PDB file of C-alpha atoms and ligand atoms in Angstrom:
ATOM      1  CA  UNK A   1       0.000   0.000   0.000  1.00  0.00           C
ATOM      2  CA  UNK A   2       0.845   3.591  -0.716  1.00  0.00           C
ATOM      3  CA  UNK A   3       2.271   5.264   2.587  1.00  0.00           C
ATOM      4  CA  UNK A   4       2.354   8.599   1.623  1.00  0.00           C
ATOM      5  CA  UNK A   5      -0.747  10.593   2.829  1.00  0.00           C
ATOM      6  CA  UNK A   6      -1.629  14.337   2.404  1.00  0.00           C
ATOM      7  CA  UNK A   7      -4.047  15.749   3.689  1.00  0.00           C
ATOM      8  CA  UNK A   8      -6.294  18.422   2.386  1.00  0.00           C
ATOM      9  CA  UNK A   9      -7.930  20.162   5.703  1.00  0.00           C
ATOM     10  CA  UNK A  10      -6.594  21.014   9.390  1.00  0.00           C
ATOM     11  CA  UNK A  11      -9.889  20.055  11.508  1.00  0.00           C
ATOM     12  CA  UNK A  12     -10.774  17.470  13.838  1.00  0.00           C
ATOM     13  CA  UNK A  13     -11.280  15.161  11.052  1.00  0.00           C
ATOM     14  CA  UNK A  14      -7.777  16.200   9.336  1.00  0.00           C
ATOM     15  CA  UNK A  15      -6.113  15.499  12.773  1.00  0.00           C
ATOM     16  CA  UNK A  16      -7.658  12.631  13.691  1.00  0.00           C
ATOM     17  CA  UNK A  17      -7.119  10.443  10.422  1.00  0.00           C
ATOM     18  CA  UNK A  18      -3.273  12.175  10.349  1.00  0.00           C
ATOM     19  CA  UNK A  19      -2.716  10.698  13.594  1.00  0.00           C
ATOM     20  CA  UNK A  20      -4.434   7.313  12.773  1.00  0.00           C
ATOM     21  CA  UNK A  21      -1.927   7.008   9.937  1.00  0.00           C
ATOM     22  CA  UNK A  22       0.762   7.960  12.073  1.00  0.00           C
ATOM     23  CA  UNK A  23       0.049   4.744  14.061  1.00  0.00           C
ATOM     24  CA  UNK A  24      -0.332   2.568  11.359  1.00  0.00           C
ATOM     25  CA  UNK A  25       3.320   3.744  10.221  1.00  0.00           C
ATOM     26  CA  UNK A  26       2.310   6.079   7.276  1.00  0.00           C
ATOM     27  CA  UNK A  27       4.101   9.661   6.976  1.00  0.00           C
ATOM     28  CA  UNK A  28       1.735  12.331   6.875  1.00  0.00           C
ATOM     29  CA  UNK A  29       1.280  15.812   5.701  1.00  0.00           C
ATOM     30  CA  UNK A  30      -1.559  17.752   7.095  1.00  0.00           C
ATOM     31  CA  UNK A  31      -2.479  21.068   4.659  1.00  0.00           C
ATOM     32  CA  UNK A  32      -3.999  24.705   5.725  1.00  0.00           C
ATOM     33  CA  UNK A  33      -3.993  27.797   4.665  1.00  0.00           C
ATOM     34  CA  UNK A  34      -2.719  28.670   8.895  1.00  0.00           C
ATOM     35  CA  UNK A  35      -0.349  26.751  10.068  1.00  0.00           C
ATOM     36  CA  UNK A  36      -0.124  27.870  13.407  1.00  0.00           C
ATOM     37  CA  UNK A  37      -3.955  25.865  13.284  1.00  0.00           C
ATOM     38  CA  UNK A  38      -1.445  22.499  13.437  1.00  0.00           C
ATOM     39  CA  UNK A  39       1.214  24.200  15.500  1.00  0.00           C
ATOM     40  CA  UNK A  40       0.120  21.652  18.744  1.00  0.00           C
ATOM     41  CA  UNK A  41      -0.683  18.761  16.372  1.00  0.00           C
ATOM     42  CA  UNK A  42       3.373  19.141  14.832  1.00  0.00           C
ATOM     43  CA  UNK A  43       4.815  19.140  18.377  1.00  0.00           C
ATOM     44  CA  UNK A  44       3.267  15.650  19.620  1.00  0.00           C
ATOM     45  CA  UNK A  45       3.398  13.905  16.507  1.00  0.00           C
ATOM     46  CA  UNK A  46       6.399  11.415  15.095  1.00  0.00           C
ATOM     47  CA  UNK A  47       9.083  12.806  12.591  1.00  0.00           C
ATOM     48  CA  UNK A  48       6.653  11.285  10.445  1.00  0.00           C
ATOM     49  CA  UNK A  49       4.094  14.055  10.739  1.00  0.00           C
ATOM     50  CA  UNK A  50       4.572  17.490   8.640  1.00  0.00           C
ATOM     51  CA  UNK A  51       2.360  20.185   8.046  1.00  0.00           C
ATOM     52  CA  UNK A  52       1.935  22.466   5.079  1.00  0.00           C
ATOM     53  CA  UNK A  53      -0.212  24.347   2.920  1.00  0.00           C
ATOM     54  CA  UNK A  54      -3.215  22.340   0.855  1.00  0.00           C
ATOM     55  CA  UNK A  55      -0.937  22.305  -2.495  1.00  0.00           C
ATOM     56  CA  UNK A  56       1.932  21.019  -0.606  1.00  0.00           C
ATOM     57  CA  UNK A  57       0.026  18.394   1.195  1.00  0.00           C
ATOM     58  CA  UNK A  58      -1.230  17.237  -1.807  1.00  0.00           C
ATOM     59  CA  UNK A  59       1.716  16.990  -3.880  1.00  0.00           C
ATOM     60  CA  UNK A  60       3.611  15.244  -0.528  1.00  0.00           C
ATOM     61  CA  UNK A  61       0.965  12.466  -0.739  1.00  0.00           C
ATOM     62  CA  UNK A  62       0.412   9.391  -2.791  1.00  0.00           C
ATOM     63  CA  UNK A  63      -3.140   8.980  -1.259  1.00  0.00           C
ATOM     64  CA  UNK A  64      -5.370  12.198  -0.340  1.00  0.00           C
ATOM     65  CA  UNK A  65      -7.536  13.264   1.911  1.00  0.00           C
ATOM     66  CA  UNK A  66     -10.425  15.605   1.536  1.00  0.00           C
ATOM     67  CA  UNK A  67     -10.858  17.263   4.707  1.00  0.00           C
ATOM     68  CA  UNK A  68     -12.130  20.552   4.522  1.00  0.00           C
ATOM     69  CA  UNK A  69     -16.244  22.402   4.939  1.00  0.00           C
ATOM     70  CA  UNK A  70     -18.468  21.395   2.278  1.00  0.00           C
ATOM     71  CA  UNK A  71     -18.807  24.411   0.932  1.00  0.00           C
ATOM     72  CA  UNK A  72     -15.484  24.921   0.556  1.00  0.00           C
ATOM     73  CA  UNK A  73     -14.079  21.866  -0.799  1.00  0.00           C
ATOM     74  CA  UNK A  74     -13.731  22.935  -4.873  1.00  0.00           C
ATOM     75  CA  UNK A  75     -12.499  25.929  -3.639  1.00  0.00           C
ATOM     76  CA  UNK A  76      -9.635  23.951  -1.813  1.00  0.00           C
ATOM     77  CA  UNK A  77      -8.732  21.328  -4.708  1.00  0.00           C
ATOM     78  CA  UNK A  78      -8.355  24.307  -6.612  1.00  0.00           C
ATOM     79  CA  UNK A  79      -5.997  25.936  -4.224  1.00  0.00           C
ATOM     80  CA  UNK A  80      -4.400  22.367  -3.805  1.00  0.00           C
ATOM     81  CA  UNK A  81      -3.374  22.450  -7.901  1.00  0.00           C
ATOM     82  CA  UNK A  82      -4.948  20.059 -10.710  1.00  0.00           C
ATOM     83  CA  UNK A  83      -1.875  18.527 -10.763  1.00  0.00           C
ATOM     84  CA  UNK A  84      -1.017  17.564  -7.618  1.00  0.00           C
ATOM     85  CA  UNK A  85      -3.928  14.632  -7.258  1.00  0.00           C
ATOM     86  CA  UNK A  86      -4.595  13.776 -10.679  1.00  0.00           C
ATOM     87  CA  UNK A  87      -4.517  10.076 -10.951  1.00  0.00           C
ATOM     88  CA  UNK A  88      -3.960   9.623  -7.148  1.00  0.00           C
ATOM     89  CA  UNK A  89      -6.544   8.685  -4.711  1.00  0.00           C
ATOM     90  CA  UNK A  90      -8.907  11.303  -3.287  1.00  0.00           C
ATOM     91  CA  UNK A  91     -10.384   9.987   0.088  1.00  0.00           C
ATOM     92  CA  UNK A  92     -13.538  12.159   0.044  1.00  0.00           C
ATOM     93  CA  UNK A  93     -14.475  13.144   4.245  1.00  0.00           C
ATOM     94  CA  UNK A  94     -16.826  16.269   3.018  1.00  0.00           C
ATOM     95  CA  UNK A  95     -20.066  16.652   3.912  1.00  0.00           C
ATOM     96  CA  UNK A  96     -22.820  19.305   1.961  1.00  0.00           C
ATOM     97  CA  UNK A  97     -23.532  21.080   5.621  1.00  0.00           C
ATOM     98  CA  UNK A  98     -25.277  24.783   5.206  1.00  0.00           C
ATOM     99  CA  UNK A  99     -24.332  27.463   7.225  1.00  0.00           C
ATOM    100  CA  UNK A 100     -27.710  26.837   9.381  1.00  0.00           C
ATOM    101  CA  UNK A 101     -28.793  25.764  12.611  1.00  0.00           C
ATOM    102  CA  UNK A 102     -29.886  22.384  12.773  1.00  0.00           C
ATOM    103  CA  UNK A 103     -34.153  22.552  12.924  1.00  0.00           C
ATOM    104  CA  UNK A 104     -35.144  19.772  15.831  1.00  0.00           C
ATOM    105  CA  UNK A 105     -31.458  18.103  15.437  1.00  0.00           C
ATOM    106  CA  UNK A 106     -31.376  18.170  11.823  1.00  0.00           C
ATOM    107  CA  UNK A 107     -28.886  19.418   9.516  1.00  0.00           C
ATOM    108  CA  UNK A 108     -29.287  21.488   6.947  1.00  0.00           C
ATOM    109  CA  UNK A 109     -27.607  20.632   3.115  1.00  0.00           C
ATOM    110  CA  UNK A 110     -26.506  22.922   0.774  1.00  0.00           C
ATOM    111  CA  UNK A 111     -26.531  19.958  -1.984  1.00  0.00           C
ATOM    112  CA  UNK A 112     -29.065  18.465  -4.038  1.00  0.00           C
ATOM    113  CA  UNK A 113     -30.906  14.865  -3.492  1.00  0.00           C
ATOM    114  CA  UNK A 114     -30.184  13.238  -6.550  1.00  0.00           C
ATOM    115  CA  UNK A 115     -26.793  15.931  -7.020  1.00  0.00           C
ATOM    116  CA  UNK A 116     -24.323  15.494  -4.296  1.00  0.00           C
ATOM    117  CA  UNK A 117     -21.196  17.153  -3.033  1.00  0.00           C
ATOM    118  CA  UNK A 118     -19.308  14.407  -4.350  1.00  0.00           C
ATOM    119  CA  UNK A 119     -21.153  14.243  -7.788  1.00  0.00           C
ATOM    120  CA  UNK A 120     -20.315  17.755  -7.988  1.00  0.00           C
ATOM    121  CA  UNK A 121     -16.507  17.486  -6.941  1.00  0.00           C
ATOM    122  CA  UNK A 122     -16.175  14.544  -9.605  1.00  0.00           C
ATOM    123  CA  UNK A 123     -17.421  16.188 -12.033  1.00  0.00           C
ATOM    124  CA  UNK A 124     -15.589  19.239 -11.806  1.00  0.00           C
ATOM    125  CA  UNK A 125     -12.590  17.351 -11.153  1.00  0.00           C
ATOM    126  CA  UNK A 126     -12.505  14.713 -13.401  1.00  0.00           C
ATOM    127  CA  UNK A 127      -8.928  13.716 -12.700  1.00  0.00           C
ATOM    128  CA  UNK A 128      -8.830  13.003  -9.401  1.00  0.00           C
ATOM    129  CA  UNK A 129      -9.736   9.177  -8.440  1.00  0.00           C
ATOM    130  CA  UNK A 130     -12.412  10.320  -5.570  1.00  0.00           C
ATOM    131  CA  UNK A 131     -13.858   7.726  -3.132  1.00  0.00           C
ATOM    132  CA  UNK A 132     -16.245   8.630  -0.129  1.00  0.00           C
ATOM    133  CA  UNK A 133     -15.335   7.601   2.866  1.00  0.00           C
ATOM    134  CA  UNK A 134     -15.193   8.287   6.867  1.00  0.00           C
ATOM    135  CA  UNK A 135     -17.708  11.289   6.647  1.00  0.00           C
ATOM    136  CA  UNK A 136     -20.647   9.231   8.351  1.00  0.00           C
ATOM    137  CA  UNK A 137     -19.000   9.020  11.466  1.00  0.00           C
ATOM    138  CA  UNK A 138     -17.730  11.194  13.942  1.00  0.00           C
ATOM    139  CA  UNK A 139     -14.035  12.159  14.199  1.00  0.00           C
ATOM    140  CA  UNK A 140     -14.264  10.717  17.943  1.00  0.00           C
ATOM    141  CA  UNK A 141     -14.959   7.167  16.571  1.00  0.00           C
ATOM    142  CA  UNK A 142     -13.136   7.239  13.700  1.00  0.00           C
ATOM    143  CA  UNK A 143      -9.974   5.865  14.246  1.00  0.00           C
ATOM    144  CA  UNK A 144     -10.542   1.420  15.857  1.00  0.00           C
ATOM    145  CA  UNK A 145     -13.671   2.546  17.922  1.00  0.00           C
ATOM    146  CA  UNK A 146     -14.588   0.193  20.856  1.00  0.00           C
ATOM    147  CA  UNK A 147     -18.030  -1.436  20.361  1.00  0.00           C
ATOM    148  CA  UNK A 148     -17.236  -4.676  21.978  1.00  0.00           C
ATOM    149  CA  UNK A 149     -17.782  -7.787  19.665  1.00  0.00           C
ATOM    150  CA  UNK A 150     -19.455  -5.274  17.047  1.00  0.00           C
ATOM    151  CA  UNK A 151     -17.184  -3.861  14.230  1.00  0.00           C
ATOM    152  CA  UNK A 152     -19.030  -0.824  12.719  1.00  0.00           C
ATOM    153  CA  UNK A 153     -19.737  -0.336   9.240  1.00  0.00           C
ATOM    154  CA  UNK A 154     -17.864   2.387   7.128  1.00  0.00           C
ATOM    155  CA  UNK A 155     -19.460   3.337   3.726  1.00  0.00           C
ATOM    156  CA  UNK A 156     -17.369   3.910   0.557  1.00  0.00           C
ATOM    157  CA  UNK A 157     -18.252   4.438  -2.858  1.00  0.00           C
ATOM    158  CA  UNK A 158     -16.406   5.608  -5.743  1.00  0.00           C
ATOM    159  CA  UNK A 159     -15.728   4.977  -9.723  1.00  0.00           C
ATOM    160  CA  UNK A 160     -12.593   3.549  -9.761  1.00  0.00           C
ATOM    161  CA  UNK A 161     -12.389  -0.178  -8.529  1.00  0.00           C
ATOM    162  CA  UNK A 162      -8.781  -0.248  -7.657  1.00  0.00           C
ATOM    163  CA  UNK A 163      -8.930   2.673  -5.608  1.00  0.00           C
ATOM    164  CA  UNK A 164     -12.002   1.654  -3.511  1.00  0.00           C
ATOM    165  CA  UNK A 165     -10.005  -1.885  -3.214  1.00  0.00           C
ATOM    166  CA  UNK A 166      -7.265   0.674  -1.421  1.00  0.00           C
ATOM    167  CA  UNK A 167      -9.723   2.342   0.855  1.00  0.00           C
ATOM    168  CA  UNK A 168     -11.184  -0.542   1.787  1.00  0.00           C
ATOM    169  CA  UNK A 169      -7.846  -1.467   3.118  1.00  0.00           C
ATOM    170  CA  UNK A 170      -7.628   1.880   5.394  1.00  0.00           C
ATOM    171  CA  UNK A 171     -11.096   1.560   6.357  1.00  0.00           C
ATOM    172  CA  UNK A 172      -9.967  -1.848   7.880  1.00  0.00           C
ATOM    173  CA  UNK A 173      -6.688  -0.743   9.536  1.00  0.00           C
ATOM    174  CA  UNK A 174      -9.314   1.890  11.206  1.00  0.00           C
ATOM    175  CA  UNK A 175     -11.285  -0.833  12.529  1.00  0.00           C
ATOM    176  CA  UNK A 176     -14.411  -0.648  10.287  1.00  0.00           C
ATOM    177  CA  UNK A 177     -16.001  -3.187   7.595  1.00  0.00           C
ATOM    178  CA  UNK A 178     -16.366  -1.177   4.704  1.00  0.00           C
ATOM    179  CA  UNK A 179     -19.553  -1.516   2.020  1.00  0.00           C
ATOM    180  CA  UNK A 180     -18.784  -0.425  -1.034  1.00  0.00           C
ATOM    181  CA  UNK A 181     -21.814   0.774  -2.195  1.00  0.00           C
ATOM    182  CA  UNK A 182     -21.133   1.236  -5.798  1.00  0.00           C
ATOM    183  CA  UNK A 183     -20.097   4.099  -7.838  1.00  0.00           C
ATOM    184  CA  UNK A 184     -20.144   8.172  -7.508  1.00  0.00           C
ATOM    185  CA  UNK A 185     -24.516   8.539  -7.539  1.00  0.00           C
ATOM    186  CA  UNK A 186     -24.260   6.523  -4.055  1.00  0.00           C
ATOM    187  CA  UNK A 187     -22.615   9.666  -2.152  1.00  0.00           C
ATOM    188  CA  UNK A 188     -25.379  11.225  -1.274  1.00  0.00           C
ATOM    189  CA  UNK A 189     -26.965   8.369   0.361  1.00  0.00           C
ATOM    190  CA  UNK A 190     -23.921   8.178   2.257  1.00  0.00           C
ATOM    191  CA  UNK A 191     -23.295  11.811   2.517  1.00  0.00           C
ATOM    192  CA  UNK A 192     -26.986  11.744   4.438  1.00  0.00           C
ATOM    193  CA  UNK A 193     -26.030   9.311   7.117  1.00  0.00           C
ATOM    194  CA  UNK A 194     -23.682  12.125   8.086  1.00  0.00           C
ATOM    195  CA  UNK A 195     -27.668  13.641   8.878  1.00  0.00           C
ATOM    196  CA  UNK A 196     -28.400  10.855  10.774  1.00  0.00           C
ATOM    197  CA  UNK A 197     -25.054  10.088  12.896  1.00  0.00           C
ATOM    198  CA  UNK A 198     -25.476  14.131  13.779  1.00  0.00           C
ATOM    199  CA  UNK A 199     -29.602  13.471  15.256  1.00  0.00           C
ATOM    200  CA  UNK A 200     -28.353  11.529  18.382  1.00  0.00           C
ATOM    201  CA  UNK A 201     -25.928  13.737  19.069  1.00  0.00           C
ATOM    202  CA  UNK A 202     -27.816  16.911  18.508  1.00  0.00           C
ATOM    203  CA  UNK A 203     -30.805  15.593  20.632  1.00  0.00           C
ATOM    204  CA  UNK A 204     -29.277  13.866  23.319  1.00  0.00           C
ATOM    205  CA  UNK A 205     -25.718  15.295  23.347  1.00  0.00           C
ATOM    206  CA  UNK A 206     -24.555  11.657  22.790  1.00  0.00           C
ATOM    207  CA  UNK A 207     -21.921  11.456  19.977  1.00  0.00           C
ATOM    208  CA  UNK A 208     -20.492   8.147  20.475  1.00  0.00           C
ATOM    209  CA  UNK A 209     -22.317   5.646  18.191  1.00  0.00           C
ATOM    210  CA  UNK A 210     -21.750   4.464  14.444  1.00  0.00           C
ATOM    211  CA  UNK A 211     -23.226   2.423  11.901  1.00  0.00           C
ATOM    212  CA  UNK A 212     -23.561  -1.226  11.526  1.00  0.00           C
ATOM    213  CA  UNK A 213     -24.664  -3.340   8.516  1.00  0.00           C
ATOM    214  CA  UNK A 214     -26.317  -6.096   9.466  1.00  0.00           C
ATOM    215  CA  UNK A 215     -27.001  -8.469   5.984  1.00  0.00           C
ATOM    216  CA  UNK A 216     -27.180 -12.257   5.368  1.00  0.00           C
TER     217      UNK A 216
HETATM  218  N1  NAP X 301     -16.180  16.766  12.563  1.00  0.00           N
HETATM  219  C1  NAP X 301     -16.590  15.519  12.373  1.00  0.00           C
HETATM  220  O1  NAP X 301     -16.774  14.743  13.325  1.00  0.00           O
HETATM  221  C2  NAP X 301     -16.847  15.036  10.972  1.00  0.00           C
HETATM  222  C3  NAP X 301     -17.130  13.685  10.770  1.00  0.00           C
HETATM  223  C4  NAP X 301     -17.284  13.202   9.466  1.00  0.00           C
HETATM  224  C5  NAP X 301     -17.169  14.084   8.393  1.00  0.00           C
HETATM  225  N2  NAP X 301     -16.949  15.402   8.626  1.00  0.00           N
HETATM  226  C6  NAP X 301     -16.791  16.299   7.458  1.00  0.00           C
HETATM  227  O2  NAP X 301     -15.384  16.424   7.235  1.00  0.00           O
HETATM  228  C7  NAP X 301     -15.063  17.737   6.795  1.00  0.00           C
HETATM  229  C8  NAP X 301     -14.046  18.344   7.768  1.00  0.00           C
HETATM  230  O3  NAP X 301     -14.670  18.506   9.008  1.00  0.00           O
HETATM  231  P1  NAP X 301     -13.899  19.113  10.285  1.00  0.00           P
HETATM  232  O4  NAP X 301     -14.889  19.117  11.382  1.00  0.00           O
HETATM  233  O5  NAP X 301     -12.598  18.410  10.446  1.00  0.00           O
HETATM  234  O6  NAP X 301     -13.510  20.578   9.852  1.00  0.00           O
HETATM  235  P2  NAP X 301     -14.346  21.826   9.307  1.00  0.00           P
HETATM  236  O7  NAP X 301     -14.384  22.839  10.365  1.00  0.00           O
HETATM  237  O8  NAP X 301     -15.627  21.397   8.667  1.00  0.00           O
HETATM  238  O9  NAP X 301     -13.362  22.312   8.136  1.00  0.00           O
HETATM  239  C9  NAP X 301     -12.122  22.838   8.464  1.00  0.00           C
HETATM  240  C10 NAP X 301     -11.276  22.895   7.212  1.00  0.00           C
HETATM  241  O10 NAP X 301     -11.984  23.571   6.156  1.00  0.00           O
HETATM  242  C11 NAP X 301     -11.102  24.501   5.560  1.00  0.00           C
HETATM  243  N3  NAP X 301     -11.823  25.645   5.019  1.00  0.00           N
HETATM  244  C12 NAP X 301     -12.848  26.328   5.605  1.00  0.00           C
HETATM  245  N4  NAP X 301     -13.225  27.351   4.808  1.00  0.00           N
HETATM  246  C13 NAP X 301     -12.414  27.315   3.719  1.00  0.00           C
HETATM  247  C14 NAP X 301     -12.305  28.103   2.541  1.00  0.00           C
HETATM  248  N5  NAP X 301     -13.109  29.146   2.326  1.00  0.00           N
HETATM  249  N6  NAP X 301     -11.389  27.744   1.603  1.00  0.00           N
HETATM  250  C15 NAP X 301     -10.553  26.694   1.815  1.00  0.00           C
HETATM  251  N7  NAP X 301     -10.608  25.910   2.923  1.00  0.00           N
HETATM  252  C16 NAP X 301     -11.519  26.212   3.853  1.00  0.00           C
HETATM  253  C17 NAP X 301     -10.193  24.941   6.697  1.00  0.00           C
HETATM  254  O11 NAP X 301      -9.014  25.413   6.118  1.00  0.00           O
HETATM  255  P3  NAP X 301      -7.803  25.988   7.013  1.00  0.00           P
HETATM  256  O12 NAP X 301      -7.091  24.796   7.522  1.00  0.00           O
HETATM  257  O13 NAP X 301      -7.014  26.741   6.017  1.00  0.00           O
HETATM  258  O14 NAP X 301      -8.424  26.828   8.077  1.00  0.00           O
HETATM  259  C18 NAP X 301      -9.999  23.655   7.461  1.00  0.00           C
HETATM  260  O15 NAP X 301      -8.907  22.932   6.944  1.00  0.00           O
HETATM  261  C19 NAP X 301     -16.391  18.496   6.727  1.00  0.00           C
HETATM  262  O16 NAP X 301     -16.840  18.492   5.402  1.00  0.00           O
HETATM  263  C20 NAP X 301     -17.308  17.707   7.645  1.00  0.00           C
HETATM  264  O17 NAP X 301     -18.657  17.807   7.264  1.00  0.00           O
HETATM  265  C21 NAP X 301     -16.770  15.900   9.888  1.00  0.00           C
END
């Protein structure tokens, strides 16, 4: 496997996977456009963790990670440069969240039912080999969560086989059974269960739960 991984956004969920990889022996570059944001993240992390801006992040790493708001994410992998992830695997966090309150613990979207955020980034970024993954979960579970005898489910879907094959891979390492649910039009089903991971939490201030598949 690949063991190169930038990473394209300096939030929870940009920390969290960059020091998941770190224990799995990857080297990481987390991007921003404010480094002092990682300042605390650089001084406990391995020589094996370096910080940058989004275009050097994603020219460091031979896998990517999409880390950033929803509505700012074409914005971003067009600060990060064309070049710099086309071809390469584009691990796809985002979620289409509006700049709303939630109404009774929902979220609101910015996107489109049958149009989603990742339909969109595909599209306008034909180039880059995008699979969804790790946004229906929170960043507190999502690096080898502890349900007991229950592994949780992770979502992925993408175009490219090969790639999803790869992500797969990560999504085990992080302690989840991934479901590849097919090809790009699945991300906004699985962009939604980011809706319904947030209701819990939102009504009863619980945020430590994930999905499981159950299937015969
Ligand atoms: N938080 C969770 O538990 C969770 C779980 C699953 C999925 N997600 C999804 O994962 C993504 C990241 O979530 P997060 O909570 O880690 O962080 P976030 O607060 O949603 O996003 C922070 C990142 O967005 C970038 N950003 C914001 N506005 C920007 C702009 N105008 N142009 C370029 N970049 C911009 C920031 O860049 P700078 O570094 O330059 O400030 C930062 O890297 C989101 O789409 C979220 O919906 C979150």
């Amino acid at each position: 496997m690949k063991k190169k991984i930038g990473i394209i956004g300096s939030g929870s969920v940009g920390q969290t996977l960059a020091t998941g990889f770190l224990k799995f022996g990857f080297e990481v570059m987390i991007g921003s456009r404010d480094l002092s944001k990682l300042a605390e993240w650089k001084s406990k992390s391995s020589e094996n963790g370096h910080i940058g801006s989004f275009e050097e992040a994603a020219s460091f790493g031979e896998i990517l990670i999409l880390a950033v708001k929803g509505s700012a994410a074409v914005q971003a992998l067009e600060m990060a440069g064309k070049g710099n992830f086309s071809g390469k695997i584009v691990i796809d966090t985002t979620n289409p969240i509006a700049d709303l309150p939630p109404v009774n613990g929902v979220l609101r979207f910015f996107s489109e039912m049958n149009y989603s955020l990742m339909e969109k980034l595909q599209q306008a970024f034909p180039e880059a080999l995008l699979v969804k993954a790790f946004n229906s979960v929170g960043s507190s579970q999502m690096v080898n969560p502890d349900f007991g005898d229950f592994k949780p489910t992770l979502f992925i879907c993408g175009n490219d086989q090969p790639s999803k094959n790869e992500v797969a891979e990560i999504v085990g390492l992080f302690g989840f059974e991934p479901e590849d649910l097919g090809s790009v039009e699945a991300s906004g089903a699985i962009e939604s269960l980011c809706m319904l991971w947030c209701i819990r939490g939102f009504r009863e201030n619980r945020w430590s739960h994930a999905f499981r598949l159950l299937k015969h």
